[in-house]
Short mmCIF file of C-alpha atoms in Angstrom, two decimals:
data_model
loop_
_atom_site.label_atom_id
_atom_site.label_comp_id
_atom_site.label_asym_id
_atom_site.label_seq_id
_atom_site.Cartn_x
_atom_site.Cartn_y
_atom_site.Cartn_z
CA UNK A 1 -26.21 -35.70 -20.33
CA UNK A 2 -29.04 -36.05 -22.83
CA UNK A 3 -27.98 -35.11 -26.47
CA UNK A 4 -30.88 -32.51 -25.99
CA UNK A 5 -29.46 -30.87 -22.92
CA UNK A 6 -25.79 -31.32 -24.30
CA UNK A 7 -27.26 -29.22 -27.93
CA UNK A 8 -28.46 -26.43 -25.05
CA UNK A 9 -26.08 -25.94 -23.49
CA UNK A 10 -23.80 -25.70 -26.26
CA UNK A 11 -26.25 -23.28 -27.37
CA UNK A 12 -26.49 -20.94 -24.51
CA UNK A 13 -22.83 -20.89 -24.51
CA UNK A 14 -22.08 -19.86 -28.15
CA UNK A 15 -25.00 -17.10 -26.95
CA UNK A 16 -23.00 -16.26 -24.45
CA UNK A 17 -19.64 -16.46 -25.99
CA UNK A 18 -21.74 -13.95 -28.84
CA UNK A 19 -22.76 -11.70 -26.19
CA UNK A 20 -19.51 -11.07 -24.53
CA UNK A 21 -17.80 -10.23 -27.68
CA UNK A 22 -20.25 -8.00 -28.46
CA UNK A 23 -19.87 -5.89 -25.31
CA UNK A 24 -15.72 -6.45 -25.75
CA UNK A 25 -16.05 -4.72 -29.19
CA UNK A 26 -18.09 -1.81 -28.02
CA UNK A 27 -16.09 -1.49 -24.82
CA UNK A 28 -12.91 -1.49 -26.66
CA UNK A 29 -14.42 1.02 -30.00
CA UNK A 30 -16.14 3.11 -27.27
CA UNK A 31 -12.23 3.48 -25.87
CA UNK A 32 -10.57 4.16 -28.78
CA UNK A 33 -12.73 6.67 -30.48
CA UNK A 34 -14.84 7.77 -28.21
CA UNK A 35 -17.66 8.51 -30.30
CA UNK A 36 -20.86 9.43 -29.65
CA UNK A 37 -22.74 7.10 -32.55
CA UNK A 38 -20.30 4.30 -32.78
CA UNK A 39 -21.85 2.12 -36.06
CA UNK A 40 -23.37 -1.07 -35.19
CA UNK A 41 -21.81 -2.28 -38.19
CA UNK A 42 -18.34 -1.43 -37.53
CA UNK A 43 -19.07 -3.58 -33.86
CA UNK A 44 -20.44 -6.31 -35.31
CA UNK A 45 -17.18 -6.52 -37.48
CA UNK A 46 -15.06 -6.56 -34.23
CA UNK A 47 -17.39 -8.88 -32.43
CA UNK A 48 -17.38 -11.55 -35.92
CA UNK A 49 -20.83 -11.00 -36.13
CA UNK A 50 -23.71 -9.49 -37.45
CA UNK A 51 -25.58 -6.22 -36.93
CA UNK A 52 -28.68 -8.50 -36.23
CA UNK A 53 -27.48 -10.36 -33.26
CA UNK A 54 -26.26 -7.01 -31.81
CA UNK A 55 -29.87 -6.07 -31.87
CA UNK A 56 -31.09 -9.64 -31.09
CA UNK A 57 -28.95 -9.56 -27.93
CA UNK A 58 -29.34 -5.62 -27.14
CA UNK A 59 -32.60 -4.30 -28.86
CA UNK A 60 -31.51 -1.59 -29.60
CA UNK A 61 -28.35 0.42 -29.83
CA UNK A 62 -29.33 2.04 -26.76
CA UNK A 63 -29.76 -1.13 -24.73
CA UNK A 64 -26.01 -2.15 -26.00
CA UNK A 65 -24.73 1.05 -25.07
CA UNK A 66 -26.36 0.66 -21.77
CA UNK A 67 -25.27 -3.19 -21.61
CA UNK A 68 -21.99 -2.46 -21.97
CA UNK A 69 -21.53 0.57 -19.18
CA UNK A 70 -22.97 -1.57 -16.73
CA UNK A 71 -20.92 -4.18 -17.80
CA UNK A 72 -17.61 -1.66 -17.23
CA UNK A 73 -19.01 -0.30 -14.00
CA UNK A 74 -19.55 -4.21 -12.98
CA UNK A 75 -15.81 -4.91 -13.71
CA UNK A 76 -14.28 -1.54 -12.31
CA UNK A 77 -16.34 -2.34 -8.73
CA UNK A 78 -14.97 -5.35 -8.98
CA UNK A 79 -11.48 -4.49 -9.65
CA UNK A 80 -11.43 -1.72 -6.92
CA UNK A 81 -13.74 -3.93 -4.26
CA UNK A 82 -11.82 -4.33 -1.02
CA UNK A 83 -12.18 -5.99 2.40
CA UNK A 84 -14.65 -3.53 4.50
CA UNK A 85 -12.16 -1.78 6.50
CA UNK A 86 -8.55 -2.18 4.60
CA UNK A 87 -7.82 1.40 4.21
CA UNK A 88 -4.44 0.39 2.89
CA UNK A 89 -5.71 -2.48 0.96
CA UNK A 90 -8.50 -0.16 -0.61
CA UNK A 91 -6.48 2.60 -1.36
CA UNK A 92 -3.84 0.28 -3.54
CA UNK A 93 -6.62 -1.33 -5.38
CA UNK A 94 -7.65 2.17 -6.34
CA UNK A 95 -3.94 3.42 -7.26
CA UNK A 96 -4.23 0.18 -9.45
CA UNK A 97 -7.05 1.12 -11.01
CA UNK A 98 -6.35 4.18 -12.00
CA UNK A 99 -2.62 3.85 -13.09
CA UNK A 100 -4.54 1.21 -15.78
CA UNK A 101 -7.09 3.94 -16.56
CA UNK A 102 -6.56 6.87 -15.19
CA UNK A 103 -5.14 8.61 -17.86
CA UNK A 104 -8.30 7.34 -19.99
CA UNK A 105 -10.97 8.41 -17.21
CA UNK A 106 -9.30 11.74 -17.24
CA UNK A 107 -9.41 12.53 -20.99
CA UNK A 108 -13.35 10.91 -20.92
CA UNK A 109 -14.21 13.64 -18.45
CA UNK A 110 -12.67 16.06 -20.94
CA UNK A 111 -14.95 14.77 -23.47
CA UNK A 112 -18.21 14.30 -21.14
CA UNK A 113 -19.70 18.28 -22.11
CA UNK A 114 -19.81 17.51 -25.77
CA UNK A 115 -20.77 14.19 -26.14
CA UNK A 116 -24.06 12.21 -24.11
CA UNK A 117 -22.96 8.68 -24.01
CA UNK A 118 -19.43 10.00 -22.67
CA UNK A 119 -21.31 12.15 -20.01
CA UNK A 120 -23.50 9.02 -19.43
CA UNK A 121 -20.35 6.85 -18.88
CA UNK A 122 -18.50 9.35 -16.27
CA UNK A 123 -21.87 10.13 -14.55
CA UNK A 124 -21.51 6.25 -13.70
CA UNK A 125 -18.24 6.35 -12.93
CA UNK A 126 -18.75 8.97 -10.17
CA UNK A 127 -21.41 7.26 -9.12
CA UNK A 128 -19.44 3.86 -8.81
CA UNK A 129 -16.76 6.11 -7.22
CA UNK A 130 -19.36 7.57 -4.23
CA UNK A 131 -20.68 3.68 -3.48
CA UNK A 132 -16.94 2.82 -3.46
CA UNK A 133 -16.41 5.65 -0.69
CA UNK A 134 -19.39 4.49 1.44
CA UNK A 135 -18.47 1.02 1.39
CA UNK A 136 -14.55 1.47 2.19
CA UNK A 137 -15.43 4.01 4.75
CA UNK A 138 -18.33 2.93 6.12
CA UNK A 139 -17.25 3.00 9.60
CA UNK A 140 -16.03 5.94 9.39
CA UNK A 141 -19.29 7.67 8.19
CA UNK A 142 -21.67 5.37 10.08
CA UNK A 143 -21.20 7.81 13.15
CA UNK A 144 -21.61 10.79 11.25
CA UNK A 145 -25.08 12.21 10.33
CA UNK A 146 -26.53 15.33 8.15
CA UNK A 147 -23.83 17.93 7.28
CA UNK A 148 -21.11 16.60 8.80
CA UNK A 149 -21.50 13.14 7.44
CA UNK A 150 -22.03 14.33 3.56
CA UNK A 151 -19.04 17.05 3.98
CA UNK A 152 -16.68 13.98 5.65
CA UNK A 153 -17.78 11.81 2.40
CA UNK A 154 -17.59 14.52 0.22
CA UNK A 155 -13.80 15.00 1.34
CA UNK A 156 -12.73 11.13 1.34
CA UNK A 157 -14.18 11.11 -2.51
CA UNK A 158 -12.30 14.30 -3.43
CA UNK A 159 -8.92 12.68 -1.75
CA UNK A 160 -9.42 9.61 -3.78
CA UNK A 161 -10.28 11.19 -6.60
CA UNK A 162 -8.79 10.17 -9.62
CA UNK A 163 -7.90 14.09 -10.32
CA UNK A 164 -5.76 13.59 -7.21
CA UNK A 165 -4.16 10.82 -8.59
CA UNK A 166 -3.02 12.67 -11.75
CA UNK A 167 -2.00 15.81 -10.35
CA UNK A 168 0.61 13.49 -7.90
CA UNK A 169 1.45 11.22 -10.90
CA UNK A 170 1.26 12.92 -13.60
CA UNK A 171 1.78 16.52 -12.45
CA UNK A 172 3.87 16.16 -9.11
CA UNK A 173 6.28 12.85 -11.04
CA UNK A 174 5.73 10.63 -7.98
CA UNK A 175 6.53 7.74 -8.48
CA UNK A 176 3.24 5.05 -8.21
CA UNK A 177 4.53 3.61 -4.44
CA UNK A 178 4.39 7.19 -3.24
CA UNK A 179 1.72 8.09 -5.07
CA UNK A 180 -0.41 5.53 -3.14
CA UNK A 181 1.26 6.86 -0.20
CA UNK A 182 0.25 10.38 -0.27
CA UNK A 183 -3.60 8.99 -1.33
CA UNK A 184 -3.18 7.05 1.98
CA UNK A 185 -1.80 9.71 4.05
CA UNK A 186 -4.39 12.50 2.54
CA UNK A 187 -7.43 9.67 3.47
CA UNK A 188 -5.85 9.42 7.19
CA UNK A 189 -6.39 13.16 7.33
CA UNK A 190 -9.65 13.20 6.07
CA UNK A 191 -10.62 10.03 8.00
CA UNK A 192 -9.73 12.25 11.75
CA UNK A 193 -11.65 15.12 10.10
CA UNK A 194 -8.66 17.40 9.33
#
């Protein structure tokens, strides 16, 4: 390696390195507080850097904000993806997720009606959550057409739901095994269109 391309690539990786803590700090702030106008300033301090590469990375507080929900979305799919098919497999990647963040996703719906970028974030949430539905049960719908096929989707997103999930957890004091056993028994329902 060249001294050049050695200098570059150390570059892009401090860039990188710059950019990622960037989107941590927000990510984490954005989880903590909530707020609609989180400071650039008071990121950059939890990034160790300045206000100017947040907008040299970002443009614009907007772009960050953006940035870092499709960064979250990016890691949830990923967290939740599943072989096409595993039902079971699916259904306790999704109990995962949500006994991580549940709790959270439920009091950032709360929040959604009186602040945007909250709204913003579960609007892509639910739409992470619908692409999650027609991927793990895209056999099951690929049959199905018009009304029948958006009521039979409608009902496998409601029974995955992560409301579903608290009022068993939280509400009903199951236990997390059973809890991912009455998701999976309420999806077998809804799979045979009961």
């Amino acid at each position: 390696m060249t001294p050049r391309a050695y200098t570059q690539s150390k570059r892009a990786d401090a860039t990188e390195r710059t950019r990622r803590a960037i989107l941590d700090a927000t990510q984490s702030l954005f989880r903590e507080e909530r707020l609609a106008e989180l400071p650039l300033e008071r990121i950059a301090a939890r990034a160790s850097c300045s206000s100017r590469s947040i907008l040299r990375h970002f443009g614009s507080r907007e772009g960050l904000m953006s940035a870092a929900i499709a960064d979250a979305e990016a890691e949830t799919a990923s967290t939740r993806e599943a072989a096409p098919g595993d039902v079971p497999g699916a259904i306790r990647k999704l109990v995962d997720h949500y006994e991580q963040s549940g709790d959270e996703v439920i009091r950032w719906i709360a929040a959604a009606e009186s602040y945007p970028l909250v709204r913003q974030v579960v609007e892509s949430g639910e739409r992470l959550h619908l692409d999650w539905v027609d991927a793990v049960f895209a056999d099951d719908l690929a049959a199905l057409r018009g009304a029948a096929r958006r009521q039979r989707r409608a009902v496998l997103a409601s029974v995955t739901d992560v409301y579903v999930w608290q009022l068993l957890r939280r509400r009903g004091r199951l236990g997390r095994d059973a809890t991912e056993a009455a998701m999976l028994d309420l999806v077998e329902h809804a799979r045979r269109g009961r």
